[in-house]
Short mmCIF file of C-alpha atoms in Angstrom, two decimals:
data_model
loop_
_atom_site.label_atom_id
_atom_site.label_comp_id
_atom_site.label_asym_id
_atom_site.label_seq_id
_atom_site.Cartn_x
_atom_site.Cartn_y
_atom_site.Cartn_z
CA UNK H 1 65.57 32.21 -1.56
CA UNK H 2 65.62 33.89 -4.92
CA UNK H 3 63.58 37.04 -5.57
CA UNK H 4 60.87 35.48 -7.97
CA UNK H 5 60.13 32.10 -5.26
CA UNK H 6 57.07 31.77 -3.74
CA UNK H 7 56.94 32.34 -0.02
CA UNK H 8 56.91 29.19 2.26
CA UNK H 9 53.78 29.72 4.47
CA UNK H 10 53.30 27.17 7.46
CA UNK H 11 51.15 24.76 7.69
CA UNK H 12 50.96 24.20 3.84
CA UNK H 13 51.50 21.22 2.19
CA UNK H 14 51.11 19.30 -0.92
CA UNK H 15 47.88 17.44 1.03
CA UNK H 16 46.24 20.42 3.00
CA UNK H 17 44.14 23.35 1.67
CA UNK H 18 43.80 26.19 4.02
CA UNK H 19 40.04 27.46 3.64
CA UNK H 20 39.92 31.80 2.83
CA UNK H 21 37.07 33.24 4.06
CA UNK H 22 35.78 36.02 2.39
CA UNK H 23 38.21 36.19 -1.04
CA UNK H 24 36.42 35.63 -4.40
CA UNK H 25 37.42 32.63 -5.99
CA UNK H 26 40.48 33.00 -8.31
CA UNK H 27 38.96 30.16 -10.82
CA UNK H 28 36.33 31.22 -13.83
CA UNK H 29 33.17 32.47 -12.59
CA UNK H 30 29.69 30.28 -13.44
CA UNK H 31 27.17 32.89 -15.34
CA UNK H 32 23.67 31.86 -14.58
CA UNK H 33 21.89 32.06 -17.72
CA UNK H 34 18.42 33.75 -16.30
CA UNK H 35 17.57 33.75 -19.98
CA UNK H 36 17.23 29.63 -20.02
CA UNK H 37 15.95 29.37 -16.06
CA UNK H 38 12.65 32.10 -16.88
CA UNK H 39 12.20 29.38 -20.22
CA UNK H 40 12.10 26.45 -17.88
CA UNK H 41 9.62 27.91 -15.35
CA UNK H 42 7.00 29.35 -18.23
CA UNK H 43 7.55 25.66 -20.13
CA UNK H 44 6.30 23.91 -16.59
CA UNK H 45 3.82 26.33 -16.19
CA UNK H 46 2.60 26.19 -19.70
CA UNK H 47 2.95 21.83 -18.83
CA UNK H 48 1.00 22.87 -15.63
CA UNK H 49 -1.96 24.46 -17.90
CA UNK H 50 -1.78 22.24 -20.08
CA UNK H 51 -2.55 19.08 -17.81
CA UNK H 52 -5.47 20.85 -16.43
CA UNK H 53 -7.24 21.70 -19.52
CA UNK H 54 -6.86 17.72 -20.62
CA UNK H 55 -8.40 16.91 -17.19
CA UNK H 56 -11.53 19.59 -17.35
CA UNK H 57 -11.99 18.56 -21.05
CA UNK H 58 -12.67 14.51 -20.14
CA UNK H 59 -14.45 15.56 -17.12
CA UNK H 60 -16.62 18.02 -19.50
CA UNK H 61 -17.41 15.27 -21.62
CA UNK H 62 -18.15 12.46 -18.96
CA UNK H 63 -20.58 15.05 -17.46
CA UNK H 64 -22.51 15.86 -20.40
CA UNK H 65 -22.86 13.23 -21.80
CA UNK H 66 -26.29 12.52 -23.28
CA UNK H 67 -26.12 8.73 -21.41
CA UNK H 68 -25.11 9.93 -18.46
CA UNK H 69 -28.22 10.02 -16.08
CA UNK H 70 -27.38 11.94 -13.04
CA UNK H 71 -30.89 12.21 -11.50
CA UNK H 72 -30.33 8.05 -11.81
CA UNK H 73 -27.00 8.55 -10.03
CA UNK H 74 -28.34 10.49 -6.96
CA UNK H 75 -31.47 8.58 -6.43
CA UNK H 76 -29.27 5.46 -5.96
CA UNK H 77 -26.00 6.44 -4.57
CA UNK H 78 -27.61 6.05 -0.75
CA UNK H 79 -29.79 3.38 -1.43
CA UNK H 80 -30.32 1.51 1.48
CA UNK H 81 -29.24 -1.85 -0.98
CA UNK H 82 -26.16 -0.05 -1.79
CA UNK H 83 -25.15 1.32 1.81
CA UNK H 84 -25.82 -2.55 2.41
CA UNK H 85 -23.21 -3.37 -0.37
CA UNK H 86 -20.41 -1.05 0.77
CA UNK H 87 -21.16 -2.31 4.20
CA UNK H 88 -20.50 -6.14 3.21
CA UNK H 89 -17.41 -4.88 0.86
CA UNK H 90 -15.58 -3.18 3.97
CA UNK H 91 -16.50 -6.29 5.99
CA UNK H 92 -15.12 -8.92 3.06
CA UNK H 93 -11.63 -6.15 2.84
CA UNK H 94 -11.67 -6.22 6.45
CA UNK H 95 -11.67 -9.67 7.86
CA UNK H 96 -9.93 -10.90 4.77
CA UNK H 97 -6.52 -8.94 4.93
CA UNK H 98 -6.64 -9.57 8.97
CA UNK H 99 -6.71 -13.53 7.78
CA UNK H 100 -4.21 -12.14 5.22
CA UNK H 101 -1.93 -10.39 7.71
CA UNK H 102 -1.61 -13.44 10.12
CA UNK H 103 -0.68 -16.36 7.72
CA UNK H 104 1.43 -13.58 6.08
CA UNK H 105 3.28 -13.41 9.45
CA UNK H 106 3.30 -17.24 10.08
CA UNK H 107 4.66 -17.88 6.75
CA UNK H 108 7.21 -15.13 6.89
CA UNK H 109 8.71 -16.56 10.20
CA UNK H 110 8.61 -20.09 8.53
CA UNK H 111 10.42 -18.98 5.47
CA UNK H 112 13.38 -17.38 7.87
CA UNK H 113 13.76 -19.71 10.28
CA UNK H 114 16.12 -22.82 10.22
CA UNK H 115 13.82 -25.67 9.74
CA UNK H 116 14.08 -27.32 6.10
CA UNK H 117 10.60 -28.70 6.65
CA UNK H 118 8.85 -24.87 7.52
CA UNK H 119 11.18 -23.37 4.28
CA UNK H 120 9.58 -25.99 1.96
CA UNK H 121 5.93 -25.59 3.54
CA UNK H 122 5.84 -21.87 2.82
CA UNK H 123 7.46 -22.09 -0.65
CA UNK H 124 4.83 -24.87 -1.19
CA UNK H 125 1.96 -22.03 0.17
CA UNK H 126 3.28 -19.35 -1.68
CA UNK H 127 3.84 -21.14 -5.10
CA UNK H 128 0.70 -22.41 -4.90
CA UNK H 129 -1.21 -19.54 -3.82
CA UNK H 130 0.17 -16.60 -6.04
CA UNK H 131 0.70 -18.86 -8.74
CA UNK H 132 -2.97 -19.42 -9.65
CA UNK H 133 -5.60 -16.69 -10.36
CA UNK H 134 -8.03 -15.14 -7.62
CA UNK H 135 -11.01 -16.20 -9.61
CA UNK H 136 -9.65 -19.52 -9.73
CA UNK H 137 -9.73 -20.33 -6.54
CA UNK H 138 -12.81 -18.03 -5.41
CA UNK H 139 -14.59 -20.89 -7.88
CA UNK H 140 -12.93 -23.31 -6.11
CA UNK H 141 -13.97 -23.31 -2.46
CA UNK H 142 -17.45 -22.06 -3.66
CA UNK H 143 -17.44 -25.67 -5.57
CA UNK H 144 -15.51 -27.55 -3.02
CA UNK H 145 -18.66 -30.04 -2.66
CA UNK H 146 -19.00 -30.79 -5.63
CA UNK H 147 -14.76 -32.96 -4.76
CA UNK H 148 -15.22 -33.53 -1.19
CA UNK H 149 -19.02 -33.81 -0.26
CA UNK H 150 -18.21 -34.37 3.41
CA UNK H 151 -15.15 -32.70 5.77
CA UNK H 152 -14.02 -35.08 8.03
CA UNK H 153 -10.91 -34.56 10.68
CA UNK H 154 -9.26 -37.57 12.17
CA UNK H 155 -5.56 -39.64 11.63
CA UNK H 156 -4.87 -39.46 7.80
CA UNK H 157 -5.59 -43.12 6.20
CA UNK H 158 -7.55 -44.00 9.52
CA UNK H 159 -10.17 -43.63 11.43
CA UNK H 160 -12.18 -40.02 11.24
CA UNK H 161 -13.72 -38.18 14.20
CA UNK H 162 -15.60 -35.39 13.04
CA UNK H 163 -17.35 -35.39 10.39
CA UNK H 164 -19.86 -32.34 8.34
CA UNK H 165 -21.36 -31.26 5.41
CA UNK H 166 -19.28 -29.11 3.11
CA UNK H 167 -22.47 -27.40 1.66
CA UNK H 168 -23.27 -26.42 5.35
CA UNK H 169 -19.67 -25.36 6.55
CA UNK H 170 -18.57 -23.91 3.30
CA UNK H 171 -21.19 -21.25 2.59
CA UNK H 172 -20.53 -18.60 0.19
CA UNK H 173 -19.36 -15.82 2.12
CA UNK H 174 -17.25 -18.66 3.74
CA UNK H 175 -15.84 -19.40 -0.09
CA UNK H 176 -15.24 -15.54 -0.47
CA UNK H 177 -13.53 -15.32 2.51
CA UNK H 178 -11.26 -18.09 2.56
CA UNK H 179 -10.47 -17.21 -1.70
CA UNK H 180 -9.43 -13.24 -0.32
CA UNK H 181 -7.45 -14.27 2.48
CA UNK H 182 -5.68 -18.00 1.55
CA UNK H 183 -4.50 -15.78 -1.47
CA UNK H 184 -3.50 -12.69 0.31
CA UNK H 185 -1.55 -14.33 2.72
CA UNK H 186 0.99 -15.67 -0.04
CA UNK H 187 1.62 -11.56 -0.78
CA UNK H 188 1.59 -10.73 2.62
CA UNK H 189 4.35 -13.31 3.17
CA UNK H 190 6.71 -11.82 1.66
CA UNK H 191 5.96 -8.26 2.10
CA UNK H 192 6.43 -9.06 6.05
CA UNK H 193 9.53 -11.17 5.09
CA UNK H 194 11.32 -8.11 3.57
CA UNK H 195 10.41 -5.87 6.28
CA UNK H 196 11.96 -8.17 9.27
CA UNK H 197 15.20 -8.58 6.91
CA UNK H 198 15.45 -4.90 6.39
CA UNK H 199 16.20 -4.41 9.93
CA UNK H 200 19.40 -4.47 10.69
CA UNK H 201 21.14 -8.16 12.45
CA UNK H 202 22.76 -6.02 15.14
CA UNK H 203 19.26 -5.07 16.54
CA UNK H 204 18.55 -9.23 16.85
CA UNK H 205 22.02 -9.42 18.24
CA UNK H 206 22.00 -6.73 20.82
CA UNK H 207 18.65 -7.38 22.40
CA UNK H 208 20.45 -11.38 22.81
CA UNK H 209 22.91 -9.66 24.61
CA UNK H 210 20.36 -7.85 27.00
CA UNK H 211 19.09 -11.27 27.93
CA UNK H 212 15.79 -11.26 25.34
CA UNK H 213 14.16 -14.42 24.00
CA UNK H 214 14.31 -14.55 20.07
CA UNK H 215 10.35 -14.45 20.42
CA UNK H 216 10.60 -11.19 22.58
CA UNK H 217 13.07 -9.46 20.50
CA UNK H 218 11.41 -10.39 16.94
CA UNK H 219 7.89 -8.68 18.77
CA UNK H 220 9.88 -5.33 20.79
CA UNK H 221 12.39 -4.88 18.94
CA UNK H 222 12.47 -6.60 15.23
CA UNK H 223 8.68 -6.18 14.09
CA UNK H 224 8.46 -2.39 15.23
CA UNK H 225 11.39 -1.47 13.17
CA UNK H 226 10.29 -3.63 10.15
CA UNK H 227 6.92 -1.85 10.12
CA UNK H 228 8.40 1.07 8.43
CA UNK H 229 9.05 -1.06 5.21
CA UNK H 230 5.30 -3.46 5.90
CA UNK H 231 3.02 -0.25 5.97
CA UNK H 232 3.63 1.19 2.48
CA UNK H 233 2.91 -2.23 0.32
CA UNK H 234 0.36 -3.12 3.10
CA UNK H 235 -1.34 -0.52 2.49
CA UNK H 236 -1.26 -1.10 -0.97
CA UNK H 237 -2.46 -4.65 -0.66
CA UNK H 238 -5.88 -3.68 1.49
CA UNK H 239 -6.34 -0.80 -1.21
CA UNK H 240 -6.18 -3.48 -3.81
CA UNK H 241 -8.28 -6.16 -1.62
CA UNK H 242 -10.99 -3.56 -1.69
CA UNK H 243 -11.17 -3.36 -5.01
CA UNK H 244 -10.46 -7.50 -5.60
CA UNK H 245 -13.67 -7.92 -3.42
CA UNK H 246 -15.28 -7.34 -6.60
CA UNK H 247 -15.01 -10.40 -7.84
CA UNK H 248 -16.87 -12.10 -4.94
CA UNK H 249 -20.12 -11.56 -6.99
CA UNK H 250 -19.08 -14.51 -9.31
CA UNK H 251 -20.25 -16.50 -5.87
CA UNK H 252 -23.42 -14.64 -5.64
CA UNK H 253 -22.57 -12.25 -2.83
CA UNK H 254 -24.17 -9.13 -2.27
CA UNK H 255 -21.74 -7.07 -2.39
CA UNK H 256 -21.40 -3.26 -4.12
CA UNK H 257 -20.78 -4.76 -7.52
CA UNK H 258 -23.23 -7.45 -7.21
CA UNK H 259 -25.61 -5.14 -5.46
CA UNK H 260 -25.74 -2.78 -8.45
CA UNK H 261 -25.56 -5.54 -10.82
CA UNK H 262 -28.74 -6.49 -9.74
CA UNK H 263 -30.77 -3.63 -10.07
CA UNK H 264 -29.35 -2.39 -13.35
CA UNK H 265 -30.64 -5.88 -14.42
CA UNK H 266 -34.19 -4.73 -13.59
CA UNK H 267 -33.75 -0.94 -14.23
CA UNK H 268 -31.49 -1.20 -17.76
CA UNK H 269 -29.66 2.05 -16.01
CA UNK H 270 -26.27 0.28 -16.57
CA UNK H 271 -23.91 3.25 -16.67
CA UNK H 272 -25.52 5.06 -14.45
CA UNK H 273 -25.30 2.47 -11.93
CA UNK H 274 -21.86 1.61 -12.59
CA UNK H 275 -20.97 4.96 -11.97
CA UNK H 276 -22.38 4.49 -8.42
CA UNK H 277 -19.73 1.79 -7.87
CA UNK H 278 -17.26 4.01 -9.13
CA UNK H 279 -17.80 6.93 -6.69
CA UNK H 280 -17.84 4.57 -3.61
CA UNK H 281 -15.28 2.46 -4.36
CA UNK H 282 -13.01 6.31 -5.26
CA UNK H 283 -14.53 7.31 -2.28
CA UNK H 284 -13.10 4.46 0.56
CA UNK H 285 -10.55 4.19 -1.81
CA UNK H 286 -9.51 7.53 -1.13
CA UNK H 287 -10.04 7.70 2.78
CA UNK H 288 -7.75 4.31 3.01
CA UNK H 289 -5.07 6.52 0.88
CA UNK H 290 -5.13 9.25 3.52
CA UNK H 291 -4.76 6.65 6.61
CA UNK H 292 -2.09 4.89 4.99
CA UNK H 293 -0.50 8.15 4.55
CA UNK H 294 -0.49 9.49 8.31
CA UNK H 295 0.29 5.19 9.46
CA UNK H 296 3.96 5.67 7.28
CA UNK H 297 4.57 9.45 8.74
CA UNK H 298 4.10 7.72 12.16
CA UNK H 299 6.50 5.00 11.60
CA UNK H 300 8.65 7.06 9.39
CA UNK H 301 9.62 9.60 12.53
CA UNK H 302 13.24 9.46 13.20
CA UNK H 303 14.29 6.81 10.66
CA UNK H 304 14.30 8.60 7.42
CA UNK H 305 14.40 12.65 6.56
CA UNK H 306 12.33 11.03 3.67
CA UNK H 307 8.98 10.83 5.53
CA UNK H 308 5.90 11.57 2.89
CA UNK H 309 5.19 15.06 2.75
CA UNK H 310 1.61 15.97 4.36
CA UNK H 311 -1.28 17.31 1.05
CA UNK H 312 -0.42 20.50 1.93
CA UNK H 313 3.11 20.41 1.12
CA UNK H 314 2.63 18.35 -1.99
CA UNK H 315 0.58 21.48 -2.64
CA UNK H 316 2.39 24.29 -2.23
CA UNK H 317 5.52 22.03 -4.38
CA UNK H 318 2.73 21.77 -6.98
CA UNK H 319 2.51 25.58 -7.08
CA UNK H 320 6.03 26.00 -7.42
CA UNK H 321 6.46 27.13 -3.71
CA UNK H 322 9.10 25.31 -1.97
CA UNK H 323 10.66 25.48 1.86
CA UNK H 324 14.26 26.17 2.64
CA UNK H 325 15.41 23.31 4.39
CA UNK H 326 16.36 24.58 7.72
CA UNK H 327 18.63 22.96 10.27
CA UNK H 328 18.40 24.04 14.27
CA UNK H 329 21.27 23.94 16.40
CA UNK H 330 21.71 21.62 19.18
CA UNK H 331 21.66 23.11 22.95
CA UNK H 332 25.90 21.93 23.01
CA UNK H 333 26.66 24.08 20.08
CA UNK H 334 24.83 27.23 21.42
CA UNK H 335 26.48 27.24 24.30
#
């Protein structure tokens, strides 16, 4: 070996790297420029300030505003005819995305099952469904006698066996329910569809192997899994049904549009009043927000490191204070 070689160390090859602890790195050091980092944190904070002063200066001007009747506002936000209207609202959002959620469910197991005829019946559903406008077909079923004066049930182009009177079955809450529902179920089809195919096929396949029916395994083992994907557009979907159940008042029900429709009609307080709406439809709005957001942290625990931060959190990232992320040690690597 010649005086000027490098010495052969073992274990060293052209495809291993031996890791030294506690040597500065021979390559060119990084500088940090602190100069351009202290820029970027006053420019967000100036962004921060900023945003806020937009937000106080509409909120100055919606509050003193010389149309804006306040004393109107509080004498009718608990009015026992508007409690009565964001009673019947939460009713309508209720009842209709439960009618929503289980022909959602039905048609979602139709679409992925085998059967040519159930794949063509949903399609049919959906296409028909989501393809025509919520108004539409509220003004539909409210007007359903005026095409089919009598409901009958018997054998198609044969003999009938019950007969009744659309006017009496079909009232209008009846309409508004079957207009929120019929048309939520086409969305809720295929939100439930893309949750059961998120789950993985070896979940299906092992719970075959323990000896499960594919009915048992899609409701223990499939649908609790696929719930993680279902609750975050679900939730979604009731906070927009809540807000859709607005346009029930085009059938004359009494709910908290229609409600305050009706006595700005008398009163000629229209802002005022429609400002009432406003603050009770933020208001539920806003407590179905926070129960959607503890429903995902309960089915996003131990399936993601991505479950939604709590308020607090969002918070303290908002004020520029973040958490080290922090890893514990198992009990086998402290022994």
């Amino acid at each position: 070996m010649s005086d000027g070689a490098p010495e052969d160390r073992p274990g060293r090859g052209p495809l291993t790297t031996t890791l030294q602890i506690g040597r500065e790195p021979t390559g060119p050091r990084v500088r940090h420029n602190s100069g351009r980092r202290l820029a970027a944190k006053i420019g967000g904070w100036v962004l921060r300030i900023l945003v806020v002063l937009i937000v106080l200066e509409i909120v100055s001007k919606f509050l003193t505003a010389d149309a804006m009747r306040w004393d109107v506002v509080a004498e009718y936000l608990f009015s026992p005819k508007v409690l009565q209207g964001v009673g019947l609202t939460l009713i309508l959002t209720v009842v209709a995305m439960i009618l929503g959620c289980l022909i959602g469910l039905v048609l979602a197991l139709m679409k992925i099952s085998n059967s040519l005829l159930f794949n063509v019946a949903a399609d049919g559903y959906i296409w028909i469904f989501r393809g025509t406008p919520l108004l539409v077909q509220l003004l539909f079923w409210y007007n359903l006698a005026s095409f089919l004066p009598k409901l009958t049930l018997g054998i198609p182009f044969g003999p009938q066996w019950l007969e009744f009177d659309t006017n009496t079955v079909i009232t209008s809450l009846v309409a508004a329910l079957l207009g929120l529902g019929l048309n939520e179920g086409a969305y809720m089809s295929e939100i439930i569809r893309a949750g059961i195919q998120s789950v993985d096929q070896g979940q299906s396949e092992a719970a075959a192997a323990l000896g499960m029916s594919r009915r048992r395994a899609m409701r223990r083992i499939v649908l609790p899994q696929a719930m993680r994907v279902i609750v975050p557009p679900t939730g979604n979907q009731v906070i927009s049904m809540l807000k859709g159940t607005s346009l029930v008042s085009i059938v004359a029900i009494s709910e908290l549009l229609y409600t305050v429709q009706v006595i700005y009609a008398r009163t000629f307080e229209t802002i005022p009043l429609l400002v009432v709406a406003c603050i009770w439809y933020l208001v539920l709005t806003t407590v179905l927000s926070i129960g959607q957001h503890y429903i995902e942290r309960y089915y996003a625990r131990g399936a993601t490191r991505s479950a939604p931060d709590t308020y607090a959190t969002k918070l303290r990232k908002l004020m520029g204070r973040t958490t080290p992320i922090t890893f514990e040690a198992k009990e086998q690597d402290r022994v």
